[in-house]
Coordinates of C-alpha atoms in Angstrom, one line a residue:
X634 CA 20.5 58.8 58.5
X635 CA 17.8 60.2 56.3
X636 CA 15.4 58.6 53.8
X637 CA 17.8 59.3 50.9
X638 CA 20.5 57.1 52.4
X639 CA 18.0 54.4 53.1
X640 CA 17.1 54.3 49.5
X641 CA 20.5 53.2 48.2
X642 CA 21.9 51.3 51.2
X643 CA 21.0 47.6 51.9
X644 CA 18.8 47.2 55.0
X645 CA 21.4 45.4 57.0
X646 CA 24.2 48.0 56.4
X647 CA 21.7 50.8 57.3
X648 CA 21.0 49.3 60.7
X649 CA 24.8 49.0 61.4
X650 CA 25.4 52.7 60.6
X651 CA 22.6 53.7 62.9
X652 CA 24.3 51.8 65.8
X653 CA 27.7 53.4 65.1
X654 CA 26.2 56.9 65.0
X655 CA 24.6 56.4 68.4
X656 CA 27.9 55.3 69.9
X657 CA 29.8 58.1 68.2
X658 CA 27.5 60.8 69.6
X659 CA 28.0 59.3 73.1
X660 CA 31.8 59.4 72.7
X661 CA 31.9 63.0 71.3
X662 CA 32.4 64.8 74.7
X663 CA 34.6 62.1 76.1
X664 CA 37.5 62.4 73.7
X665 CA 38.2 66.2 74.2
X666 CA 37.8 65.9 78.0
X667 CA 40.4 63.1 78.0
X668 CA 42.9 65.2 76.0
X669 CA 42.4 68.2 78.3
X670 CA 44.3 66.2 81.0
X671 CA 47.5 66.4 79.0
X672 CA 46.9 69.4 76.6
X673 CA 45.7 72.9 77.0
X674 CA 42.0 73.5 76.4
X675 CA 42.6 75.5 73.2
X676 CA 44.3 72.4 71.7
X677 CA 42.4 69.6 73.3
X678 CA 39.0 70.6 71.9
X679 CA 39.8 70.7 68.1
X680 CA 42.2 67.7 68.3
X681 CA 39.6 65.7 70.2
X682 CA 36.8 66.6 67.8
X683 CA 39.0 65.6 64.8
X684 CA 40.0 62.3 66.4
X685 CA 36.3 61.6 67.1
X686 CA 35.3 62.3 63.5
X687 CA 38.1 60.1 62.1
X688 CA 37.2 57.2 64.3
X689 CA 33.5 57.5 63.4
X690 CA 34.3 57.5 59.6
X691 CA 36.5 54.5 59.9
X692 CA 33.9 52.6 61.9
X693 CA 31.2 53.4 59.3
X694 CA 33.4 52.3 56.4
X695 CA 34.3 49.0 58.2
X696 CA 30.6 48.4 58.8
X697 CA 29.6 48.9 55.2
X698 CA 32.5 46.8 53.8
X699 CA 31.8 43.9 56.1
X700 CA 30.7 40.7 54.3
X701 CA 31.1 42.5 51.0
X702 CA 33.7 41.2 48.6
X703 CA 34.7 42.5 45.1
X704 CA 33.8 39.3 43.3
X705 CA 30.3 39.4 44.6
X706 CA 29.4 42.5 42.7
X707 CA 28.0 42.0 39.1
X708 CA 25.9 44.0 36.6
X709 CA 22.4 42.7 36.4
X710 CA 21.1 42.5 32.8
X711 CA 17.7 44.2 32.2
X712 CA 14.8 41.8 31.7
X713 CA 14.3 42.8 28.1
X714 CA 17.9 42.1 27.0
X715 CA 18.2 39.6 24.1
X716 CA 20.6 36.7 24.2
X717 CA 23.4 37.0 21.6
X718 CA 22.4 34.2 19.1
X719 CA 23.8 35.8 16.0
X720 CA 26.2 32.9 15.3
X721 CA 23.4 30.4 15.6
X722 CA 21.0 32.5 13.4
X723 CA 23.6 32.7 10.7
X724 CA 23.5 28.9 10.3
X725 CA 19.8 28.9 9.4
X726 CA 18.7 28.5 5.8
X727 CA 17.1 31.5 4.0
X728 CA 16.8 35.0 5.5
X729 CA 16.5 35.2 9.3
X730 CA 15.2 38.4 10.8
X731 CA 14.7 39.3 14.5
X732 CA 11.6 41.5 15.1
X733 CA 10.4 43.4 18.0
X734 CA 6.8 43.1 19.2
X735 CA 5.6 45.6 16.6
X736 CA 7.2 43.8 13.7
X737 CA 10.2 46.1 13.3
X738 CA 13.4 44.3 12.3
X739 CA 16.2 44.5 15.0
X740 CA 18.8 42.4 13.2
X741 CA 19.3 40.4 10.0
X742 CA 20.9 37.0 9.8
X743 CA 20.7 33.8 7.8
X744 CA 22.9 31.6 5.6
X745 CA 21.4 33.1 2.5
X746 CA 21.0 36.6 3.8
X747 CA 23.4 38.2 1.3
X748 CA 21.5 36.7 -1.6
X749 CA 18.2 38.0 -0.4
X750 CA 19.5 41.4 0.6
X751 CA 20.9 42.0 -2.9
X752 CA 17.3 41.9 -4.2
X753 CA 15.6 44.1 -1.6
X754 CA 16.0 47.3 0.3
X755 CA 17.4 47.6 3.8
X756 CA 14.9 45.5 5.9
X757 CA 15.8 47.1 9.3
X758 CA 13.1 48.9 11.2
X759 CA 9.9 49.1 9.1
X760 CA 11.8 48.3 5.9
X761 CA 10.8 44.6 5.9
X762 CA 7.1 45.2 6.4
X763 CA 7.0 48.0 3.8
X764 CA 8.4 45.6 1.2
X765 CA 5.6 43.1 1.7
X766 CA 2.8 43.1 -0.8
X767 CA 0.0 45.4 0.5
X768 CA -2.6 42.6 0.6
X769 CA -0.2 40.3 2.6
X770 CA 0.8 42.8 5.3
X771 CA -2.3 42.3 7.4
X772 CA -1.7 38.5 7.2
X773 CA 1.9 39.0 8.4
X774 CA 0.9 41.3 11.3
X775 CA -1.8 38.9 12.3
X776 CA 0.7 36.1 12.6
X777 CA 2.8 38.3 14.9
X778 CA -0.2 39.1 16.9
X779 CA -0.9 35.4 17.3
X780 CA 2.5 35.0 19.0
X781 CA 1.9 38.0 21.2
X782 CA -1.2 36.2 22.5
X783 CA 0.9 33.3 23.7
X784 CA 1.1 31.4 20.4
X785 CA 3.8 28.8 20.1
X786 CA 4.6 29.4 16.4
X787 CA 3.1 30.9 13.2
X788 CA 3.7 30.4 9.5
X789 CA 2.5 32.6 6.7
X790 CA 3.2 32.9 3.0
X791 CA 3.9 36.4 1.7
X792 CA 5.0 38.2 -1.4
X793 CA 8.2 40.3 -1.0
X794 CA 9.0 43.1 -3.4
X795 CA 12.2 42.9 -5.4
X796 CA 14.6 45.8 -5.5
X797 CA 15.5 45.4 -9.1
X798 CA 13.2 43.4 -11.5
X799 CA 14.9 41.7 -14.4
X800 CA 13.2 41.8 -17.8
X801 CA 11.9 38.3 -17.5
X802 CA 11.3 38.4 -13.8
X803 CA 8.3 39.2 -11.6
X804 CA 8.0 42.1 -9.2
X805 CA 7.4 40.0 -6.1
X806 CA 9.0 36.8 -4.8
X807 CA 7.0 34.3 -2.8
X808 CA 8.4 33.8 0.7
X809 CA 7.3 31.4 3.4
X810 CA 7.8 32.9 6.9
X811 CA 8.1 30.6 9.9
X812 CA 7.9 32.6 13.1
X813 CA 9.2 31.6 16.5
X814 CA 8.7 33.6 19.8
X815 CA 11.7 34.4 22.1
X816 CA 10.6 34.6 25.7
X817 CA 12.5 35.6 28.9
X818 CA 12.6 33.7 32.2
X819 CA 9.3 35.1 33.2
X820 CA 7.7 33.8 29.9
X821 CA 7.3 37.4 28.6
X822 CA 7.7 37.8 24.8
X823 CA 10.8 39.8 24.1
X824 CA 11.3 39.2 20.3
X825 CA 10.2 37.2 17.3
X826 CA 12.6 35.2 15.0
X827 CA 11.3 34.9 11.4
X828 CA 12.9 32.5 9.0
X829 CA 11.9 33.4 5.4
X830 CA 12.6 31.0 2.5
X831 CA 11.9 31.4 -1.2
X832 CA 9.0 29.2 -2.3
X833 CA 8.4 30.8 -5.7
X834 CA 8.8 27.5 -7.5
X835 CA 6.2 25.9 -5.3
X836 CA 3.8 28.8 -5.8
X837 CA 4.3 28.5 -9.6
X838 CA 3.5 24.8 -9.5
X839 CA 0.5 25.4 -7.4
X840 CA -0.8 28.0 -9.8
X841 CA -0.2 25.7 -12.7
X842 CA -2.1 22.9 -11.0
X843 CA -5.0 25.2 -10.3
X844 CA -5.0 26.4 -13.9
X845 CA -4.9 22.9 -15.2
X846 CA -7.8 21.8 -12.9
X847 CA -9.9 24.7 -14.1
X848 CA -9.0 23.9 -17.7
X849 CA -9.9 20.2 -17.1
X850 CA -13.2 21.2 -15.5
X851 CA -14.0 23.5 -18.4
X852 CA -13.1 20.8 -20.9
X853 CA -15.3 18.3 -19.1
X854 CA -18.2 20.8 -19.2
X855 CA -17.6 21.4 -22.9
X856 CA -17.6 17.6 -23.5
X857 CA -20.9 17.3 -21.7
X858 CA -22.4 20.1 -23.7
X859 CA -21.0 18.5 -26.9
X860 CA -22.6 15.1 -26.1
X861 CA -25.9 16.7 -25.4
X862 CA -25.9 18.8 -28.6
X863 CA -24.7 16.0 -30.8
X864 CA -27.3 13.6 -29.3
X865 CA -30.1 16.0 -30.0
X866 CA -28.9 16.6 -33.5
X867 CA -28.6 12.9 -34.3
X868 CA -32.0 11.8 -33.0
X869 CA -33.9 13.7 -35.6
X870 CA -32.3 12.1 -38.7
X871 CA -32.2 8.7 -36.9
X872 CA -36.0 8.9 -36.3
X873 CA -36.5 9.6 -40.0
X874 CA -34.2 6.6 -41.0
X875 CA -36.2 4.3 -38.7
X876 CA -39.5 5.6 -39.9
X877 CA -38.7 5.3 -43.6
X878 CA -37.0 2.0 -43.3
X879 CA -40.2 0.7 -41.5
X880 CA -42.2 2.0 -44.5
X881 CA -39.9 0.2 -47.0
X882 CA -39.9 -3.0 -45.0
X883 CA -43.7 -2.9 -44.8
X884 CA -43.9 -2.5 -48.6
X885 CA -46.7 0.1 -48.3
X886 CA -45.9 1.8 -51.6
X887 CA -45.0 -1.3 -53.6
X888 CA -43.3 -4.6 -53.4
X889 CA -39.6 -4.8 -53.2
X890 CA -38.1 -6.6 -56.2
X891 CA -36.0 -9.2 -54.4
X892 CA -35.0 -10.6 -51.0
X893 CA -31.6 -8.8 -51.1
X894 CA -33.5 -5.4 -51.0
X895 CA -35.6 -6.6 -48.0
X896 CA -32.4 -7.7 -46.2
X897 CA -30.7 -4.4 -46.8
X898 CA -33.8 -2.5 -45.5
X899 CA -33.8 -4.7 -42.4
X900 CA -30.1 -4.0 -41.8
X901 CA -30.8 -0.3 -42.1
X902 CA -33.5 -0.4 -39.5
X903 CA -31.5 -2.5 -37.1
X904 CA -28.4 -0.3 -37.5
X905 CA -30.6 2.8 -37.0
X906 CA -32.2 1.3 -33.9
X907 CA -28.8 0.5 -32.4
X908 CA -27.4 3.9 -33.1
X909 CA -30.5 5.5 -31.6
X910 CA -30.0 3.5 -28.4
X911 CA -26.4 4.7 -28.2
X912 CA -27.5 8.3 -28.7
X913 CA -30.1 8.0 -26.1
X914 CA -27.6 6.5 -23.6
X915 CA -25.1 9.3 -24.3
X916 CA -27.9 11.9 -23.8
X917 CA -29.0 10.4 -20.5
X918 CA -25.4 10.2 -19.3
X919 CA -24.8 13.9 -20.1
X920 CA -28.0 14.9 -18.3
X921 CA -27.1 12.9 -15.2
X922 CA -23.6 14.3 -15.2
X923 CA -24.9 17.9 -15.5
X924 CA -27.5 17.3 -12.8
X925 CA -30.4 17.9 -15.2
X926 CA -32.0 14.4 -15.3
X927 CA -35.5 14.8 -14.0
X928 CA -37.2 11.8 -12.3
X929 CA -41.0 11.5 -12.3
X930 CA -41.8 9.0 -9.5
X931 CA -45.1 7.1 -9.7
X932 CA -46.3 3.8 -8.3
X933 CA -46.1 0.7 -10.6
X934 CA -45.9 -3.0 -10.3
X935 CA -42.3 -4.5 -10.4
X936 CA -43.6 -7.7 -11.9
X937 CA -45.1 -5.7 -14.9
X938 CA -41.7 -4.0 -15.4
X939 CA -39.8 -7.3 -15.3
X940 CA -42.3 -8.8 -17.8
X941 CA -42.0 -5.9 -20.2
X942 CA -38.2 -6.3 -20.0
X943 CA -38.4 -10.0 -20.8
X944 CA -40.7 -9.3 -23.7
X945 CA -38.3 -6.8 -25.2
X946 CA -35.2 -8.9 -24.8
X947 CA -36.5 -12.4 -25.3
X948 CA -35.9 -12.3 -29.0
X949 CA -32.3 -11.3 -28.5
X950 CA -31.9 -14.1 -26.0
X951 CA -33.3 -16.7 -28.4
X952 CA -31.0 -15.6 -31.2
X953 CA -28.0 -16.2 -28.9
X954 CA -29.4 -19.5 -27.5
X955 CA -29.6 -18.0 -24.0
X956 CA -32.4 -18.9 -21.6
X957 CA -33.9 -15.8 -19.9
X958 CA -36.0 -16.4 -16.8
X959 CA -37.4 -14.3 -13.9
X960 CA -38.4 -14.9 -10.3
X961 CA -40.4 -12.2 -8.6
X962 CA -41.6 -13.0 -5.0
X963 CA -45.2 -12.4 -4.0
X964 CA -44.1 -9.9 -1.4
X965 CA -42.9 -7.6 -4.2
X966 CA -45.9 -5.5 -5.2
X967 CA -45.6 -1.9 -6.2
X968 CA -42.6 0.5 -6.0
X969 CA -42.6 4.3 -6.1
X970 CA -40.0 5.2 -8.6
X971 CA -39.5 6.6 -12.1
X972 CA -40.8 3.8 -14.3
X973 CA -38.8 4.9 -17.4
X974 CA -35.6 5.0 -15.4
X975 CA -36.4 1.6 -13.8
X976 CA -37.0 0.1 -17.2
X977 CA -33.7 1.5 -18.4
X978 CA -31.9 -0.1 -15.5
X979 CA -33.4 -3.5 -16.2
X980 CA -32.8 -3.3 -19.9
X981 CA -29.2 -2.3 -19.6
X982 CA -28.4 -5.0 -17.0
X983 CA -30.3 -7.8 -18.8
X984 CA -29.0 -6.7 -22.2
X985 CA -25.4 -6.9 -21.0
X986 CA -26.0 -10.2 -19.4
X987 CA -27.4 -11.7 -22.6
X988 CA -24.7 -10.1 -24.7
X989 CA -21.9 -11.6 -22.6
X990 CA -23.4 -15.1 -22.1
X991 CA -22.6 -17.8 -24.6
X992 CA -25.0 -20.2 -26.2
X993 CA -26.6 -22.5 -23.7
X994 CA -26.2 -20.0 -20.8
X995 CA -28.7 -18.7 -18.4
X996 CA -29.7 -15.2 -17.4
X997 CA -32.0 -14.7 -14.4
X998 CA -33.9 -11.7 -13.1
X999 CA -34.7 -11.9 -9.3
X1000 CA -36.8 -9.3 -7.4
X1001 CA -37.4 -9.5 -3.6
X1002 CA -37.9 -7.2 -0.7
X1003 CA -35.5 -6.5 2.2
X1004 CA -37.4 -4.4 4.6
X1005 CA -38.1 -1.1 2.9
X1006 CA -35.7 -1.8 0.1
X1007 CA -36.3 -3.6 -3.2
X1008 CA -33.4 -5.8 -4.2
X1009 CA -33.2 -6.4 -7.9
X1010 CA -30.6 -9.1 -9.0
X1011 CA -29.5 -9.8 -12.5
X1012 CA -27.2 -12.9 -12.8
X1013 CA -25.7 -14.7 -15.7
X1014 CA -23.4 -17.6 -16.5
X1015 CA -21.4 -15.6 -19.0
X1016 CA -17.8 -14.7 -19.5
X1017 CA -17.4 -12.8 -16.2
X1018 CA -14.7 -10.2 -15.4
X1019 CA -11.1 -10.9 -14.8
X1020 CA -9.7 -9.7 -11.5
X1021 CA -6.9 -7.7 -13.1
X1022 CA -9.5 -5.8 -15.2
X1023 CA -11.7 -4.6 -12.3
X1024 CA -9.8 -1.4 -12.0
X1025 CA -11.0 -0.5 -15.5
X1026 CA -14.6 -0.6 -14.5
X1027 CA -16.4 2.7 -14.3
X1028 CA -14.6 4.5 -17.1
X1029 CA -17.2 5.7 -19.7
X1030 CA -16.5 4.8 -23.3
X1031 CA -14.0 2.2 -22.2
X1032 CA -14.5 -1.6 -22.6
X1033 CA -12.4 -4.2 -20.9
X1034 CA -11.6 -5.9 -24.2
X1035 CA -8.8 -4.1 -26.1
X1036 CA -9.1 -2.7 -29.6
X1037 CA -7.7 -5.9 -31.1
X1038 CA -9.6 -8.6 -29.1
X1039 CA -13.0 -7.0 -28.4
X1040 CA -15.8 -9.1 -29.8
X1041 CA -18.7 -7.2 -28.4
X1042 CA -20.3 -4.0 -29.5
X1043 CA -21.1 -1.2 -27.1
X1044 CA -20.1 2.2 -25.9
X1045 CA -19.0 1.3 -22.4
X1046 CA -21.7 3.5 -20.8
X1047 CA -24.3 0.9 -19.7
X1048 CA -23.3 0.4 -16.0
X1049 CA -22.3 4.1 -15.6
X1050 CA -25.8 5.0 -16.7
X1051 CA -27.3 2.3 -14.3
X1052 CA -25.3 3.7 -11.4
X1053 CA -26.4 7.2 -12.2
X1054 CA -30.1 6.3 -12.3
X1055 CA -29.9 4.2 -9.2
X1056 CA -28.1 7.0 -7.3
X1057 CA -30.8 9.4 -8.3
X1058 CA -33.3 7.0 -6.6
X1059 CA -31.2 7.0 -3.5
X1060 CA -30.1 3.4 -4.0
X1061 CA -26.8 1.5 -4.5
X1062 CA -25.3 -1.1 -6.8
X1063 CA -22.9 -4.0 -6.2
X1064 CA -21.2 -6.5 -8.5
X1065 CA -19.8 -10.0 -7.9
X1066 CA -18.0 -11.6 -10.7
X1067 CA -15.4 -14.3 -11.5
X1068 CA -13.9 -14.8 -14.9
X1069 CA -15.4 -17.7 -16.8
X1070 CA -18.1 -18.3 -14.2
X1071 CA -20.5 -15.4 -14.6
X1072 CA -21.5 -12.1 -13.0
X1073 CA -24.1 -11.1 -10.4
X1074 CA -25.3 -7.5 -10.2
X1075 CA -27.6 -6.4 -7.2
X1076 CA -29.5 -3.1 -7.3
X1077 CA -31.1 -1.9 -4.1
X1078 CA -33.7 0.9 -4.3
X1079 CA -36.0 2.3 -1.5
X1080 CA -39.5 1.0 -2.3
X1081 CA -41.3 4.1 -1.1
X1082 CA -39.3 6.6 -3.2
X1083 CA -37.8 8.2 -0.1
X1084 CA -34.4 8.5 -1.7
X1085 CA -35.8 10.7 -4.5
X1086 CA -35.7 14.5 -4.0
X1087 CA -39.3 15.8 -4.0
X1088 CA -41.3 18.9 -3.2
X1089 CA -39.0 21.9 -3.0
X1090 CA -36.0 19.7 -3.5
X1091 CA -37.2 18.4 -6.8
X1092 CA -36.0 21.6 -8.5
X1093 CA -32.5 21.2 -7.2
X1094 CA -30.2 19.5 -9.7
X1095 CA -28.7 16.2 -8.4
X1096 CA -25.2 15.7 -9.7
X1097 CA -23.8 12.2 -10.0
X1098 CA -20.0 11.6 -10.1
X1099 CA -18.6 10.5 -13.4
X1100 CA -16.6 8.5 -13.9
X1101 CA -17.6 6.6 -10.8
X1102 CA -14.9 5.6 -8.4
X1103 CA -14.2 1.9 -7.7
X1104 CA -14.2 0.1 -4.4
X1105 CA -13.1 -3.5 -4.1
X1106 CA -13.2 -6.3 -1.5
X1107 CA -12.5 -10.0 -1.8
X1108 CA -14.8 -12.9 -1.0
X1109 CA -12.2 -15.3 0.3
X1110 CA -12.5 -19.0 -0.7
X1111 CA -15.4 -18.4 -3.1
X1112 CA -12.8 -16.8 -5.5
X1113 CA -15.4 -14.1 -6.2
X1114 CA -14.3 -10.5 -6.5
X1115 CA -17.0 -8.1 -5.4
X1116 CA -17.1 -4.5 -6.3
X1117 CA -19.2 -2.3 -3.9
X1118 CA -20.5 0.9 -5.3
X1119 CA -22.5 2.4 -2.5
X1120 CA -21.0 5.9 -1.8
X1121 CA -18.0 5.0 -4.0
X1122 CA -19.4 5.4 -7.4
X1123 CA -20.3 2.7 -9.9
X1124 CA -18.7 1.6 -13.0
X1125 CA -19.1 0.7 -16.5
X1126 CA -21.2 -2.0 -18.0
X1127 CA -18.7 -4.8 -16.9
X1128 CA -16.4 -3.5 -19.6
X1129 CA -19.0 -4.5 -22.1
X1130 CA -21.0 -1.6 -23.5
X1131 CA -24.5 -0.4 -23.1
X1132 CA -27.9 -2.1 -23.7
X1133 CA -29.2 -2.4 -27.2
X1134 CA -32.8 -1.6 -26.3
X1135 CA -34.4 1.4 -24.7
X1136 CA -37.9 2.2 -23.6
X1137 CA -40.1 4.2 -25.9

């Protein structure tokens, strides 16, 4: 036997043939010699050789056929053959395509295949990829490459070109392709199954949402610019009204004829002062919202700031029959902060407390230290805030009282402004309130000014979220609802408008 025979015979059969060949060669001279005893030499030699050859062939055939049965033979499928899953793929929704490792389409299936094929060219071969939007082809091929690198699955959104575009239609349809690898018994990738579904409606809604968000942001910016422009334009005539009403009230250029004129002049001055405070508040809110409010930190005594606030609002408290007191501990000395902003915080909080405290009530200002933090507390025995109204807090220009029952003036910006100023100082605000029992507002600010951007950071605008978000937590048996504002945004001036006084 030569090497060629050994290449196609099994090893065991090859050994048997070698043994038969050795025996046959030994028997080759024996058969003719045996026949010469009964036949002539001229006949015995060819007949004996023929018998020997026939016996050798029969023995070889028997050796090869031993242990081999017809039912044992079968055709072995190549390793890269794909299982026939056409019937299963046809049950899947959308368009199902089977791709090779280069992305070429091998077969097309899917429950909605006919509908999709009517709107596109033949996807077989490179047809599917060639109909993908140019800018989406790389994304599609990257998803296939991820599966080639032993990925479990991939999903990609593409735009697929339409064969015929209706007059009102678009050239591309948005498809979401979910890719699943098909692997053989040795975990080698053999094909990729792609299920594509039409997500054009989802893409349209997403585009509309993005457009509306951009429009809302633009409208908000326009509102901020409008507030700033209107505030600047109103301050000039308001200052003139206040100045000339002061001159008339002082009777510098002649006596007024009667008390009615003096009363009207006083009303003009008060109304102008109130309107100027509203304009100033709106301007400050717009600056904070745009990140353009500049803080000028400087050391000052907290007791002096509290005393100045009491002096400015004591007349308002007396007119309402409300007692205004303050308690500043000896440990509270100086604080490094923007003094004007600090005064605004105090005036807004105390002004609101007085405004919403009935006759005979009490408003208290407390200042104490808590490590490196100044804790400023303004409490009152006023009307408080109803629990079901807490969610309305923090909406600028909105008061808790409705249009028919509101009894108090204000813009609804006071506490929003307070929150913005406190946040710019790196502090936080919290509120505890119960309807009919009063409200407690606690402002915490770093005493050393460490929360204020300084140096190179001072030129970076600090943006405060408006309207502030609301966070709530209950206080159990005390029946006090507390609204925490640290990192969650603040809110509005307890639903009650802004302060009526501002620093000069």
